[in-house]
Structure formats: structure tokens, C-alpha cells
PDB file of C-alpha atoms in Angstrom:
ATOM      1  CA  UNK A   1      92.626 131.371  44.391  1.00  0.00           C
ATOM      2  CA  UNK A   2      91.600 132.016  47.966  1.00  0.00           C
ATOM      3  CA  UNK A   3      87.967 133.010  48.454  1.00  0.00           C
ATOM      4  CA  UNK A   4      86.554 134.279  51.736  1.00  0.00           C
ATOM      5  CA  UNK A   5      83.052 132.882  52.196  1.00  0.00           C
ATOM      6  CA  UNK A   6      80.713 134.862  54.452  1.00  0.00           C
ATOM      7  CA  UNK A   7      77.117 134.227  55.427  1.00  0.00           C
ATOM      8  CA  UNK A   8      74.432 135.477  57.777  1.00  0.00           C
ATOM      9  CA  UNK A   9      76.176 138.660  58.865  1.00  0.00           C
ATOM     10  CA  UNK A  10      72.847 140.005  60.127  1.00  0.00           C
ATOM     11  CA  UNK A  11      73.905 143.589  60.667  1.00  0.00           C
ATOM     12  CA  UNK A  12      76.715 142.729  63.099  1.00  0.00           C
ATOM     13  CA  UNK A  13      79.454 145.213  62.229  1.00  0.00           C
ATOM     14  CA  UNK A  14      81.871 144.170  64.971  1.00  0.00           C
ATOM     15  CA  UNK A  15      81.745 140.513  63.962  1.00  0.00           C
ATOM     16  CA  UNK A  16      82.182 141.333  60.271  1.00  0.00           C
ATOM     17  CA  UNK A  17      85.230 143.513  60.891  1.00  0.00           C
ATOM     18  CA  UNK A  18      86.820 140.834  63.074  1.00  0.00           C
ATOM     19  CA  UNK A  19      86.262 138.194  60.391  1.00  0.00           C
ATOM     20  CA  UNK A  20      87.711 140.356  57.626  1.00  0.00           C
ATOM     21  CA  UNK A  21      90.796 141.097  59.720  1.00  0.00           C
ATOM     22  CA  UNK A  22      91.308 137.437  60.612  1.00  0.00           C
ATOM     23  CA  UNK A  23      90.921 136.218  57.028  1.00  0.00           C
ATOM     24  CA  UNK A  24      93.853 138.277  55.814  1.00  0.00           C
ATOM     25  CA  UNK A  25      94.654 138.581  52.101  1.00  0.00           C
ATOM     26  CA  UNK A  26      92.134 136.869  49.825  1.00  0.00           C
ATOM     27  CA  UNK A  27      91.446 136.997  46.103  1.00  0.00           C
ATOM     28  CA  UNK A  28      87.674 137.139  46.344  1.00  0.00           C
ATOM     29  CA  UNK A  29      84.826 137.573  48.812  1.00  0.00           C
ATOM     30  CA  UNK A  30      81.588 135.602  48.413  1.00  0.00           C
ATOM     31  CA  UNK A  31      78.512 136.583  50.425  1.00  0.00           C
ATOM     32  CA  UNK A  32      75.793 133.951  50.882  1.00  0.00           C
ATOM     33  CA  UNK A  33      73.087 136.287  52.133  1.00  0.00           C
ATOM     34  CA  UNK A  34      71.238 137.649  55.131  1.00  0.00           C
ATOM     35  CA  UNK A  35      73.478 140.674  55.341  1.00  0.00           C
ATOM     36  CA  UNK A  36      70.873 142.406  57.506  1.00  0.00           C
ATOM     37  CA  UNK A  37      68.225 141.618  60.122  1.00  0.00           C
ATOM     38  CA  UNK A  38      68.692 141.223  63.899  1.00  0.00           C
ATOM     39  CA  UNK A  39      71.796 143.431  64.234  1.00  0.00           C
ATOM     40  CA  UNK A  40      71.914 147.202  64.625  1.00  0.00           C
ATOM     41  CA  UNK A  41      74.404 148.194  61.895  1.00  0.00           C
ATOM     42  CA  UNK A  42      72.614 147.384  58.611  1.00  0.00           C
ATOM     43  CA  UNK A  43      73.896 150.306  56.568  1.00  0.00           C
ATOM     44  CA  UNK A  44      77.496 149.986  57.714  1.00  0.00           C
ATOM     45  CA  UNK A  45      77.528 146.271  56.982  1.00  0.00           C
ATOM     46  CA  UNK A  46      75.949 146.656  53.549  1.00  0.00           C
ATOM     47  CA  UNK A  47      78.463 149.315  52.569  1.00  0.00           C
ATOM     48  CA  UNK A  48      81.381 147.041  53.475  1.00  0.00           C
ATOM     49  CA  UNK A  49      79.873 144.092  51.627  1.00  0.00           C
ATOM     50  CA  UNK A  50      79.081 146.220  48.585  1.00  0.00           C
ATOM     51  CA  UNK A  51      82.705 147.310  48.414  1.00  0.00           C
ATOM     52  CA  UNK A  52      84.338 143.940  49.018  1.00  0.00           C
ATOM     53  CA  UNK A  53      82.149 141.090  47.730  1.00  0.00           C
ATOM     54  CA  UNK A  54      82.390 139.976  44.109  1.00  0.00           C
ATOM     55  CA  UNK A  55      79.340 137.714  44.450  1.00  0.00           C
ATOM     56  CA  UNK A  56      76.257 138.215  46.591  1.00  0.00           C
ATOM     57  CA  UNK A  57      73.263 135.915  47.053  1.00  0.00           C
ATOM     58  CA  UNK A  58      70.084 137.185  48.669  1.00  0.00           C
ATOM     59  CA  UNK A  59      68.778 135.751  51.943  1.00  0.00           C
ATOM     60  CA  UNK A  60      65.259 135.647  53.358  1.00  0.00           C
ATOM     61  CA  UNK A  61      65.960 138.511  55.795  1.00  0.00           C
ATOM     62  CA  UNK A  62      67.398 140.555  52.934  1.00  0.00           C
ATOM     63  CA  UNK A  63      64.161 140.113  50.972  1.00  0.00           C
ATOM     64  CA  UNK A  64      61.988 141.146  53.907  1.00  0.00           C
ATOM     65  CA  UNK A  65      64.135 144.065  55.038  1.00  0.00           C
ATOM     66  CA  UNK A  66      64.224 145.646  51.579  1.00  0.00           C
ATOM     67  CA  UNK A  67      60.492 145.180  51.043  1.00  0.00           C
ATOM     68  CA  UNK A  68      60.478 142.339  48.515  1.00  0.00           C
ATOM     69  CA  UNK A  69      58.707 139.973  50.918  1.00  0.00           C
ATOM     70  CA  UNK A  70      56.421 140.162  53.920  1.00  0.00           C
ATOM     71  CA  UNK A  71      57.584 139.607  57.508  1.00  0.00           C
ATOM     72  CA  UNK A  72      54.378 137.700  58.275  1.00  0.00           C
ATOM     73  CA  UNK A  73      56.216 134.385  58.488  1.00  0.00           C
ATOM     74  CA  UNK A  74      58.814 135.678  60.956  1.00  0.00           C
ATOM     75  CA  UNK A  75      58.576 135.239  64.722  1.00  0.00           C
ATOM     76  CA  UNK A  76      57.824 138.457  66.678  1.00  0.00           C
ATOM     77  CA  UNK A  77      61.475 139.202  67.481  1.00  0.00           C
ATOM     78  CA  UNK A  78      62.649 138.696  63.894  1.00  0.00           C
ATOM     79  CA  UNK A  79      59.693 140.720  62.630  1.00  0.00           C
ATOM     80  CA  UNK A  80      60.487 143.635  64.937  1.00  0.00           C
ATOM     81  CA  UNK A  81      64.117 143.614  63.778  1.00  0.00           C
ATOM     82  CA  UNK A  82      63.107 143.474  60.106  1.00  0.00           C
ATOM     83  CA  UNK A  83      60.699 146.391  60.482  1.00  0.00           C
ATOM     84  CA  UNK A  84      63.349 148.444  62.278  1.00  0.00           C
ATOM     85  CA  UNK A  85      65.929 147.598  59.627  1.00  0.00           C
ATOM     86  CA  UNK A  86      63.606 148.546  56.786  1.00  0.00           C
ATOM     87  CA  UNK A  87      63.175 152.007  58.295  1.00  0.00           C
ATOM     88  CA  UNK A  88      66.916 152.408  58.955  1.00  0.00           C
ATOM     89  CA  UNK A  89      68.189 151.485  55.484  1.00  0.00           C
ATOM     90  CA  UNK A  90      69.256 154.303  53.229  1.00  0.00           C
ATOM     91  CA  UNK A  91      67.511 154.359  49.873  1.00  0.00           C
ATOM     92  CA  UNK A  92      70.744 153.418  48.084  1.00  0.00           C
ATOM     93  CA  UNK A  93      71.302 150.428  50.346  1.00  0.00           C
ATOM     94  CA  UNK A  94      67.682 149.329  50.099  1.00  0.00           C
ATOM     95  CA  UNK A  95      67.894 149.419  46.309  1.00  0.00           C
ATOM     96  CA  UNK A  96      71.153 147.473  46.326  1.00  0.00           C
ATOM     97  CA  UNK A  97      69.675 144.845  48.629  1.00  0.00           C
ATOM     98  CA  UNK A  98      66.574 144.508  46.437  1.00  0.00           C
ATOM     99  CA  UNK A  99      68.771 143.876  43.396  1.00  0.00           C
ATOM    100  CA  UNK A 100      70.854 141.075  44.965  1.00  0.00           C
ATOM    101  CA  UNK A 101      70.077 137.928  42.945  1.00  0.00           C
ATOM    102  CA  UNK A 102      68.567 134.659  44.035  1.00  0.00           C
ATOM    103  CA  UNK A 103      71.014 131.768  44.288  1.00  0.00           C
ATOM    104  CA  UNK A 104      72.552 129.547  43.286  1.00  0.00           C
ATOM    105  CA  UNK A 105      75.247 131.538  41.517  1.00  0.00           C
ATOM    106  CA  UNK A 106      78.394 130.108  39.922  1.00  0.00           C
ATOM    107  CA  UNK A 107      81.565 132.208  40.234  1.00  0.00           C
ATOM    108  CA  UNK A 108      83.145 132.936  36.866  1.00  0.00           C
ATOM    109  CA  UNK A 109      85.836 130.451  35.934  1.00  0.00           C
ATOM    110  CA  UNK A 110      84.806 127.977  38.639  1.00  0.00           C
ATOM    111  CA  UNK A 111      82.212 125.664  37.036  1.00  0.00           C
ATOM    112  CA  UNK A 112      82.357 123.224  39.966  1.00  0.00           C
ATOM    113  CA  UNK A 113      81.434 125.815  42.628  1.00  0.00           C
ATOM    114  CA  UNK A 114      78.001 127.214  43.476  1.00  0.00           C
ATOM    115  CA  UNK A 115      76.791 129.804  45.984  1.00  0.00           C
ATOM    116  CA  UNK A 116      73.359 129.669  47.622  1.00  0.00           C
ATOM    117  CA  UNK A 117      71.621 130.894  50.751  1.00  0.00           C
ATOM    118  CA  UNK A 118      69.437 127.930  51.650  1.00  0.00           C
ATOM    119  CA  UNK A 119      69.285 124.757  49.626  1.00  0.00           C
ATOM    120  CA  UNK A 120      70.395 125.155  45.997  1.00  0.00           C
ATOM    121  CA  UNK A 121      67.007 123.603  45.161  1.00  0.00           C
ATOM    122  CA  UNK A 122      65.009 126.069  47.296  1.00  0.00           C
ATOM    123  CA  UNK A 123      66.493 129.273  48.699  1.00  0.00           C
ATOM    124  CA  UNK A 124      64.290 129.122  51.808  1.00  0.00           C
ATOM    125  CA  UNK A 125      64.930 125.479  52.693  1.00  0.00           C
ATOM    126  CA  UNK A 126      67.179 124.779  55.690  1.00  0.00           C
ATOM    127  CA  UNK A 127      69.780 122.047  55.268  1.00  0.00           C
ATOM    128  CA  UNK A 128      70.285 120.749  58.796  1.00  0.00           C
ATOM    129  CA  UNK A 129      70.300 116.952  58.558  1.00  0.00           C
ATOM    130  CA  UNK A 130      71.620 114.321  56.167  1.00  0.00           C
ATOM    131  CA  UNK A 131      68.056 113.845  54.962  1.00  0.00           C
ATOM    132  CA  UNK A 132      67.962 117.532  53.966  1.00  0.00           C
ATOM    133  CA  UNK A 133      71.310 117.227  52.177  1.00  0.00           C
ATOM    134  CA  UNK A 134      70.479 114.070  50.239  1.00  0.00           C
ATOM    135  CA  UNK A 135      68.455 115.562  47.365  1.00  0.00           C
ATOM    136  CA  UNK A 136      70.757 118.559  46.706  1.00  0.00           C
ATOM    137  CA  UNK A 137      73.817 116.303  46.604  1.00  0.00           C
ATOM    138  CA  UNK A 138      72.080 113.707  44.433  1.00  0.00           C
ATOM    139  CA  UNK A 139      70.652 116.177  41.935  1.00  0.00           C
ATOM    140  CA  UNK A 140      73.631 118.477  41.563  1.00  0.00           C
ATOM    141  CA  UNK A 141      76.825 117.786  39.675  1.00  0.00           C
ATOM    142  CA  UNK A 142      78.574 120.650  41.464  1.00  0.00           C
ATOM    143  CA  UNK A 143      81.613 119.666  43.529  1.00  0.00           C
ATOM    144  CA  UNK A 144      81.333 122.352  46.223  1.00  0.00           C
ATOM    145  CA  UNK A 145      78.120 124.208  46.987  1.00  0.00           C
ATOM    146  CA  UNK A 146      78.372 126.844  49.699  1.00  0.00           C
ATOM    147  CA  UNK A 147      75.181 127.467  51.672  1.00  0.00           C
ATOM    148  CA  UNK A 148      74.091 129.482  54.702  1.00  0.00           C
ATOM    149  CA  UNK A 149      70.692 130.055  56.342  1.00  0.00           C
ATOM    150  CA  UNK A 150      71.018 127.637  59.304  1.00  0.00           C
ATOM    151  CA  UNK A 151      73.787 129.550  61.132  1.00  0.00           C
ATOM    152  CA  UNK A 152      75.429 126.143  61.761  1.00  0.00           C
ATOM    153  CA  UNK A 153      79.028 125.811  60.636  1.00  0.00           C
ATOM    154  CA  UNK A 154      79.962 122.575  58.886  1.00  0.00           C
ATOM    155  CA  UNK A 155      78.232 120.653  56.113  1.00  0.00           C
ATOM    156  CA  UNK A 156      77.857 117.352  54.321  1.00  0.00           C
ATOM    157  CA  UNK A 157      80.050 115.218  52.067  1.00  0.00           C
ATOM    158  CA  UNK A 158      79.196 112.477  49.589  1.00  0.00           C
ATOM    159  CA  UNK A 159      81.554 110.149  47.695  1.00  0.00           C
ATOM    160  CA  UNK A 160      80.064 107.109  45.959  1.00  0.00           C
ATOM    161  CA  UNK A 161      78.208 105.267  48.714  1.00  0.00           C
ATOM    162  CA  UNK A 162      79.827 107.208  51.553  1.00  0.00           C
ATOM    163  CA  UNK A 163      77.881 110.026  53.225  1.00  0.00           C
ATOM    164  CA  UNK A 164      79.261 112.080  56.066  1.00  0.00           C
ATOM    165  CA  UNK A 165      78.243 115.054  58.177  1.00  0.00           C
ATOM    166  CA  UNK A 166      81.046 117.559  58.717  1.00  0.00           C
ATOM    167  CA  UNK A 167      81.472 119.402  62.011  1.00  0.00           C
ATOM    168  CA  UNK A 168      84.595 121.474  62.676  1.00  0.00           C
ATOM    169  CA  UNK A 169      86.310 120.534  65.905  1.00  0.00           C
ATOM    170  CA  UNK A 170      87.423 123.320  68.233  1.00  0.00           C
ATOM    171  CA  UNK A 171      88.828 123.293  71.757  1.00  0.00           C
ATOM    172  CA  UNK A 172      88.714 126.941  72.823  1.00  0.00           C
ATOM    173  CA  UNK A 173      85.904 129.367  73.531  1.00  0.00           C
ATOM    174  CA  UNK A 174      87.456 132.819  73.450  1.00  0.00           C
ATOM    175  CA  UNK A 175      90.317 132.616  70.956  1.00  0.00           C
ATOM    176  CA  UNK A 176      90.656 132.427  67.195  1.00  0.00           C
ATOM    177  CA  UNK A 177      90.715 128.874  65.840  1.00  0.00           C
ATOM    178  CA  UNK A 178      90.604 127.113  62.475  1.00  0.00           C
ATOM    179  CA  UNK A 179      89.808 123.627  61.159  1.00  0.00           C
ATOM    180  CA  UNK A 180      90.860 122.382  57.720  1.00  0.00           C
ATOM    181  CA  UNK A 181      88.894 120.144  55.388  1.00  0.00           C
ATOM    182  CA  UNK A 182      90.640 118.620  52.370  1.00  0.00           C
ATOM    183  CA  UNK A 183      88.440 118.354  49.281  1.00  0.00           C
ATOM    184  CA  UNK A 184      89.682 115.125  47.721  1.00  0.00           C
ATOM    185  CA  UNK A 185      88.848 114.066  44.174  1.00  0.00           C
ATOM    186  CA  UNK A 186      85.495 112.349  43.789  1.00  0.00           C
ATOM    187  CA  UNK A 187      83.909 114.090  46.765  1.00  0.00           C
ATOM    188  CA  UNK A 188      80.969 116.464  46.605  1.00  0.00           C
ATOM    189  CA  UNK A 189      80.158 118.929  49.357  1.00  0.00           C
ATOM    190  CA  UNK A 190      77.496 121.163  50.821  1.00  0.00           C
ATOM    191  CA  UNK A 191      79.470 123.589  52.975  1.00  0.00           C
ATOM    192  CA  UNK A 192      78.112 126.096  55.481  1.00  0.00           C
ATOM    193  CA  UNK A 193      80.793 128.617  56.502  1.00  0.00           C
ATOM    194  CA  UNK A 194      78.812 129.468  59.632  1.00  0.00           C
ATOM    195  CA  UNK A 195      77.240 132.726  60.651  1.00  0.00           C
ATOM    196  CA  UNK A 196      79.273 135.888  61.018  1.00  0.00           C
ATOM    197  CA  UNK A 197      76.767 137.813  63.070  1.00  0.00           C
ATOM    198  CA  UNK A 198      74.590 135.339  64.944  1.00  0.00           C
ATOM    199  CA  UNK A 199      75.912 131.754  65.302  1.00  0.00           C
ATOM    200  CA  UNK A 200      73.469 129.120  66.533  1.00  0.00           C
ATOM    201  CA  UNK A 201      75.827 126.278  67.405  1.00  0.00           C
ATOM    202  CA  UNK A 202      76.483 127.389  70.990  1.00  0.00           C
ATOM    203  CA  UNK A 203      79.708 129.142  69.991  1.00  0.00           C
ATOM    204  CA  UNK A 204      79.451 132.932  70.113  1.00  0.00           C
ATOM    205  CA  UNK A 205      82.491 133.557  67.899  1.00  0.00           C
ATOM    206  CA  UNK A 206      82.013 134.733  64.301  1.00  0.00           C
ATOM    207  CA  UNK A 207      82.160 131.863  61.822  1.00  0.00           C
ATOM    208  CA  UNK A 208      83.416 131.947  58.234  1.00  0.00           C
ATOM    209  CA  UNK A 209      85.433 129.873  55.757  1.00  0.00           C
ATOM    210  CA  UNK A 210      88.256 130.328  53.276  1.00  0.00           C
ATOM    211  CA  UNK A 211      88.211 128.169  50.148  1.00  0.00           C
ATOM    212  CA  UNK A 212      91.563 127.600  48.429  1.00  0.00           C
ATOM    213  CA  UNK A 213      90.921 126.294  44.924  1.00  0.00           C
ATOM    214  CA  UNK A 214      94.580 125.433  44.302  1.00  0.00           C
ATOM    215  CA  UNK A 215      95.213 123.616  47.576  1.00  0.00           C
ATOM    216  CA  UNK A 216      91.700 122.102  47.436  1.00  0.00           C
ATOM    217  CA  UNK A 217      91.073 122.995  51.061  1.00  0.00           C
ATOM    218  CA  UNK A 218      88.218 124.600  52.946  1.00  0.00           C
ATOM    219  CA  UNK A 219      89.396 126.188  56.177  1.00  0.00           C
ATOM    220  CA  UNK A 220      86.684 126.918  58.729  1.00  0.00           C
ATOM    221  CA  UNK A 221      87.367 129.753  61.159  1.00  0.00           C
ATOM    222  CA  UNK A 222      85.958 131.031  64.443  1.00  0.00           C
ATOM    223  CA  UNK A 223      87.090 134.413  65.729  1.00  0.00           C
ATOM    224  CA  UNK A 224      86.131 136.454  68.793  1.00  0.00           C
ATOM    225  CA  UNK A 225      84.898 140.010  68.333  1.00  0.00           C
ATOM    226  CA  UNK A 226      83.777 142.979  70.428  1.00  0.00           C
ATOM    227  CA  UNK A 227      80.607 141.338  71.697  1.00  0.00           C
ATOM    228  CA  UNK A 228      79.836 144.088  74.199  1.00  0.00           C
ATOM    229  CA  UNK A 229      79.865 146.752  71.490  1.00  0.00           C
ATOM    230  CA  UNK A 230      77.563 144.707  69.234  1.00  0.00           C
ATOM    231  CA  UNK A 231      75.146 144.110  72.113  1.00  0.00           C
ATOM    232  CA  UNK A 232      75.243 147.778  73.063  1.00  0.00           C
ATOM    233  CA  UNK A 233      74.293 148.856  69.561  1.00  0.00           C
ATOM    234  CA  UNK A 234      71.259 146.553  69.671  1.00  0.00           C
ATOM    235  CA  UNK A 235      70.088 147.881  73.026  1.00  0.00           C
ATOM    236  CA  UNK A 236      70.695 151.518  72.121  1.00  0.00           C
ATOM    237  CA  UNK A 237      68.702 151.061  68.918  1.00  0.00           C
ATOM    238  CA  UNK A 238      65.704 149.882  70.919  1.00  0.00           C
ATOM    239  CA  UNK A 239      65.710 146.424  69.338  1.00  0.00           C
ATOM    240  CA  UNK A 240      64.476 143.439  71.408  1.00  0.00           C
ATOM    241  CA  UNK A 241      66.829 142.576  74.273  1.00  0.00           C
ATOM    242  CA  UNK A 242      66.735 138.934  73.239  1.00  0.00           C
ATOM    243  CA  UNK A 243      68.798 139.810  70.178  1.00  0.00           C
ATOM    244  CA  UNK A 244      71.618 141.075  72.386  1.00  0.00           C
ATOM    245  CA  UNK A 245      71.431 138.161  74.826  1.00  0.00           C
ATOM    246  CA  UNK A 246      71.545 135.472  72.163  1.00  0.00           C
ATOM    247  CA  UNK A 247      74.830 136.806  70.761  1.00  0.00           C
ATOM    248  CA  UNK A 248      76.558 135.746  73.965  1.00  0.00           C
ATOM    249  CA  UNK A 249      74.738 132.430  74.024  1.00  0.00           C
ATOM    250  CA  UNK A 250      75.591 131.546  70.433  1.00  0.00           C
ATOM    251  CA  UNK A 251      72.094 130.313  69.646  1.00  0.00           C
TER     252      UNK A 251
END
């Protein structure tokens, strides 16, 4: 089975469409959360995800934008975007977002796979360093746990006494590229597919992953998208200009 793993779309319709086109035929779509917030196409993005994703995990921006949590902990720019998004959401999309479950979830028939937004131990915890990854990998018997939240594509691997940080290697800046990781027996992984709508690893291209359960591979992807259109939507919506600028910067 080939599963397309998406995370942190953040209302970026152009990036989502580019990722879906680049992924091609897949058997399943897994969404790791933060469908909305920051970007200016929350309803359009939710409607695509609702139609395509078999599994959805809620993110912190999803909780705030649908009214389940306060924006008090957000910085001013994130708070402004969340408040705008909450007003823009249709009632049907707000209700759907409020019903998205907390992770981790385990896809049916795949007992060695889990889906989470932040850490599988705490949905709001960022896993950025090996120190962050240590407890989740030690305490979980799951082989592959997909996570989002940091907007940093890559992850962590553990096998016996070996620990390794995983960072896809790319050479281009404006073209589609991929990087393949082989999931060998005995390894356990925390895998971040990257952010579709707002990467923070200094690469503006949309990031996602495709997990092939038969080939035991995880293929990371970066694809360009219509950046100008996404930025224009943000500016036309009256959202903070910083949200448009950071798309180009990839941070």
C-alpha cells in the first residue's frame, strides 16, 4: 500500500494542489493536522482534505481555529490568522474540524504505524532534537510514527544502540525532488513528512512523504507551487504581510 502523508497544510491551497498532483496514484491519504491557520484558503483546503483523507489528526491551530482552544498562547501574527480563520470557516467545516480526533491514531490493518501531530506522548510537544525523540522512541513499540508540528522535514531513527537524525538531501531550489529512506527490519522511526503550506527549513517548496508498506520505503518529496498566488491570497485577505513573506523564505 502507498500512503500519502500530509502535514501542516495551513490553509495553503496552491501548495496542497501541487503536492497532490506530484504524489500521483496512492491508496490512502493520511493528514497529520494543522489543516488551517496562516493561509488564506481554509475552507477550500478543508473540503479537499475531507474528501481525500482516510485518517485525520487534529493540530494545535485546528483546535484554536474551530474554537476548541484559546489563541492566548499564540504570537500576535498566529493569533491574527487564527481569529481571521475562525470567522471565515463555514459552519460545516468548523464542525468537521472540531470533530477531528487527537492523535496518535493507528491506521486499520497497520499495527506498526501511528499518526500524530506533535509527539505521540503529547500532541503539543515539538520533536526537534534527538533529546526530544528519545522518550517517544523508547516508550513506543510502534515501528513508524508519523508526526508533524515542527514544519521540519526528516525525523529520527533508532536501532538497538544506534540513534540517527534523518535529513533529506536535496540539490535544487525550484524543481521537484525526492529522497528515499529504506525502513530496514529492527529500525524504529519518528518521521516528519514536512509542511505542505509553510516549511521552516529554509526551503520554500511544499514538503510531504509517501510511505510504501510493501517496499518498506518512505519517500520524502519537495515540490514547487504557485507561490505568488498563495501570497496574493494572504495579502488580499488582509492577513499580516509577514505570512506572505515567510512563504518565500521557507521559515
